[in-house]
Amino acid sequence: NAGVTQTPKFQVLKTGQSMTLQCAQDMNHNSMYWYRQDPGMGLRLIYYSASEGTTDKGEVPNGYNVSRLNKREFSLRLESAAPSQTSVYFCASSEAPGGRYEQYFGPGTRLTVT
Amino acid sequence: AQTVTQSQPEMSVQEAETVTLSCTYDTSESDYYLFWYKQPPSRQMILVIRQEAYKQQNATENRFSVNFQKAAKSFSLKISDSQLGDAAMYFCAHNDYKLSFGAGTTVTVRA
């Protein structure tokens, strides 16, 4: 039981390049999330998927797209990377959205855009 | 919009002593949950404790306890008998449908 896994762990991109961050969970959770963590700002929600087949914008969606590929997988795509997207990205999952349901986090991806 | 404020960027505590981390939040909802997460240098986010807004009793988990003041929208975390392994960044979070995090408090434990 691996929980939430993310690939890659580290990535360096040049401005304008694209990439996809992969996330998978093996807990049969319905809801999945993408956050970014910047110094002094805590974690901010980029996109979330309350259930398979649905996605919604979070607090900072600009410059990102997501795909809920199936119940297990939720990917985050940067179409044209910018230095402002340098951050640590976390994927998380929960049994259901909101309320009492604990979110389980992956180990994070450190992305640097030069 | 939800906002979560942690006013202490850094706190230092002597091993075996107690430290209290502050958190205030803003919400118009009446039913919600509050969480404290720990992030050690490994970067892994770990749930420390949760509190339901409808419950009067403050949550406790071993050496961790909260002081929940609903009217004041305050949710502080007390770490008792601090250990070296408690050194980490601690995030307060509010959850009615989506988690909103505070900026975090870095806790240093002195041996």
XYZ file of C-alpha atoms in Angstrom:
225
model
C 0.000 0.000 0.000
C 2.009 2.994 -1.296
C -0.583 5.694 -0.517
C -0.106 8.689 -2.821
C 2.794 8.600 -5.260
C 4.105 11.406 -7.431
C 6.539 11.479 -10.313
C 8.996 12.992 -10.855
C 10.488 14.077 -7.513
C 12.606 16.822 -9.073
C 12.445 18.611 -12.412
C 14.183 21.544 -14.047
C 12.501 23.192 -17.019
C 13.351 26.079 -19.281
C 10.822 28.841 -19.752
C 8.256 27.814 -22.357
C 8.748 24.069 -21.993
C 5.856 21.833 -21.053
C 5.592 18.918 -18.684
C 3.100 16.726 -16.862
C 3.263 15.836 -13.191
C 1.808 12.440 -12.457
C -0.070 11.416 -9.315
C -1.607 8.101 -8.332
C -3.310 6.802 -5.188
C -4.091 3.252 -4.173
C -6.554 3.984 -1.350
C -9.686 3.928 -3.549
C -10.283 7.586 -2.755
C -12.852 9.564 -4.684
C -11.274 13.007 -4.418
C -7.878 14.212 -5.537
C -6.088 17.573 -5.344
C -3.076 19.494 -6.617
C -1.374 22.115 -4.441
C 1.664 24.285 -4.789
C 3.823 25.338 -1.857
C 5.812 28.550 -1.933
C 7.906 30.012 0.895
C 5.834 31.999 3.363
C 2.536 31.124 1.691
C 1.591 27.671 2.857
C -0.101 25.357 0.369
C -2.452 26.762 -2.236
C -4.970 24.706 -4.159
C -4.466 24.654 -7.926
C -7.167 22.208 -9.079
C -9.180 19.439 -7.528
C -11.332 16.542 -8.610
C -14.176 15.801 -6.228
C -14.942 12.536 -7.992
C -13.921 10.632 -11.097
C -14.980 12.567 -14.178
C -15.060 16.000 -12.548
C -12.426 18.709 -12.121
C -12.663 22.218 -10.706
C -10.416 25.214 -10.324
C -8.876 26.063 -7.008
C -7.254 29.254 -5.807
C -4.401 29.490 -8.356
C -5.357 27.639 -11.585
C -3.819 29.959 -14.182
C -1.134 28.297 -16.289
C -2.186 24.761 -15.362
C -4.456 22.042 -16.681
C -5.477 18.771 -15.087
C -6.795 15.401 -16.133
C -8.544 12.876 -13.928
C -7.482 9.879 -15.954
C -9.361 7.359 -13.808
C -10.184 6.953 -10.148
C -6.523 6.349 -9.256
C -4.727 8.962 -11.335
C -4.781 12.758 -11.481
C -2.214 14.591 -13.596
C -1.169 18.247 -13.656
C 0.123 19.800 -16.882
C 2.129 22.942 -17.402
C 1.726 23.881 -21.074
C 4.294 26.699 -21.174
C 6.321 26.878 -17.989
C 7.159 30.254 -16.459
C 9.633 31.132 -13.681
C 6.638 32.023 -11.473
C 5.731 28.334 -11.509
C 8.907 27.410 -9.657
C 7.505 25.717 -6.581
C 6.990 22.452 -4.756
C 3.898 20.629 -5.996
C 1.881 18.259 -3.861
C -0.821 15.851 -4.872
C -3.331 14.708 -2.259
C -6.351 12.454 -2.050
C -9.287 11.955 0.293
C -12.217 9.594 0.608
C -14.610 12.431 -0.239
C -14.377 16.208 -0.613
C -14.385 18.523 2.346
C -15.500 18.185 5.911
C -14.003 15.574 8.143
C -12.135 13.681 5.447
C -8.411 13.748 5.953
C -6.300 14.478 2.926
C -3.320 12.206 2.322
C -0.376 13.819 0.618
C 2.265 12.581 -1.777
C 5.974 13.316 -1.255
C 5.989 16.373 -3.507
C 7.731 17.427 -6.718
C 10.281 20.227 -6.643
C 10.036 22.104 -9.944
C 12.467 24.804 -11.032
C 11.794 26.894 -14.125
C 14.782 28.861 -15.434
C -13.291 33.487 0.769
C -11.567 31.557 3.500
C -8.428 32.834 5.126
C -6.227 31.172 7.690
C -3.664 33.235 9.581
C -0.685 31.958 11.491
C 0.961 34.981 13.071
C 4.127 33.259 14.294
C 6.581 32.492 11.486
C 8.980 30.779 13.922
C 8.849 29.351 17.423
C 11.609 27.841 19.520
C 11.133 25.481 22.472
C 13.403 23.667 24.872
C 13.186 19.899 24.806
C 10.554 18.633 27.301
C 8.908 22.064 27.472
C 5.568 23.198 26.013
C 4.965 25.407 22.995
C 1.720 26.850 21.675
C 1.147 27.746 18.048
C -1.528 30.276 17.126
C -4.039 30.110 14.303
C -7.052 32.227 13.409
C -9.409 31.695 10.513
C -12.276 33.368 8.800
C -15.381 31.576 7.553
C -19.072 32.186 7.128
C -19.873 28.493 7.501
C -21.240 27.015 10.709
C -20.046 23.462 10.164
C -16.457 22.839 9.232
C -13.303 21.053 10.288
C -9.939 22.367 11.375
C -6.643 20.559 11.073
C -3.044 20.871 12.089
C -0.523 19.317 9.705
C 3.165 18.762 10.362
C 5.792 19.018 7.622
C 9.246 17.775 8.683
C 12.335 18.381 6.524
C 11.385 15.310 4.477
C 8.536 17.471 3.050
C 5.907 14.837 3.826
C 2.653 16.339 5.111
C 1.404 14.508 8.208
C -1.927 15.045 9.941
C -1.398 15.898 13.613
C -4.910 16.573 14.886
C -8.406 17.509 13.705
C -11.313 19.357 15.298
C -14.955 19.504 14.249
C -16.514 22.915 14.728
C -19.662 21.458 16.304
C -17.755 19.686 19.036
C -17.216 21.718 22.196
C -14.531 19.436 23.519
C -11.002 20.224 22.435
C -9.269 17.454 20.512
C -6.181 15.753 21.919
C -3.728 13.289 20.405
C -1.076 12.151 22.867
C 1.186 15.191 23.453
C -0.751 17.368 21.021
C -3.881 19.271 22.005
C -5.866 22.189 20.669
C -7.629 25.153 22.163
C -10.628 25.759 19.913
C -12.501 29.025 20.428
C -15.296 29.041 17.850
C -16.637 32.515 18.570
C -13.162 33.990 18.327
C -12.343 31.787 15.294
C -9.160 30.697 16.991
C -7.542 27.265 16.844
C -4.198 26.981 18.641
C -2.006 23.882 18.915
C -0.179 22.982 22.109
C 2.764 20.607 21.965
C 3.616 19.261 25.413
C 6.851 17.563 26.456
C 8.475 18.668 23.198
C 10.789 16.190 21.527
C 13.526 16.665 18.940
C 11.326 14.864 16.417
C 8.701 17.607 16.767
C 10.946 20.016 14.868
C 9.045 20.818 11.689
C 6.831 23.340 9.994
C 3.252 23.248 11.266
C 0.298 24.291 9.160
C -3.163 25.151 10.367
C -5.900 24.346 7.845
C -9.620 24.981 7.556
C -11.871 22.633 5.621
C -15.504 23.132 4.725
C -15.237 21.808 1.156
C -11.631 22.519 0.300
C -8.616 22.834 2.534
C -7.242 26.347 3.082
C -3.826 26.533 4.719
C -2.075 29.121 6.818
C 1.464 30.222 5.951
C 2.989 27.912 8.543
C 5.037 28.126 11.735
C 8.537 26.664 11.903
C 9.163 24.956 15.242
C 12.734 24.490 16.434
C 13.422 22.214 19.423
C 16.556 22.956 21.466
C 18.295 20.009 23.121
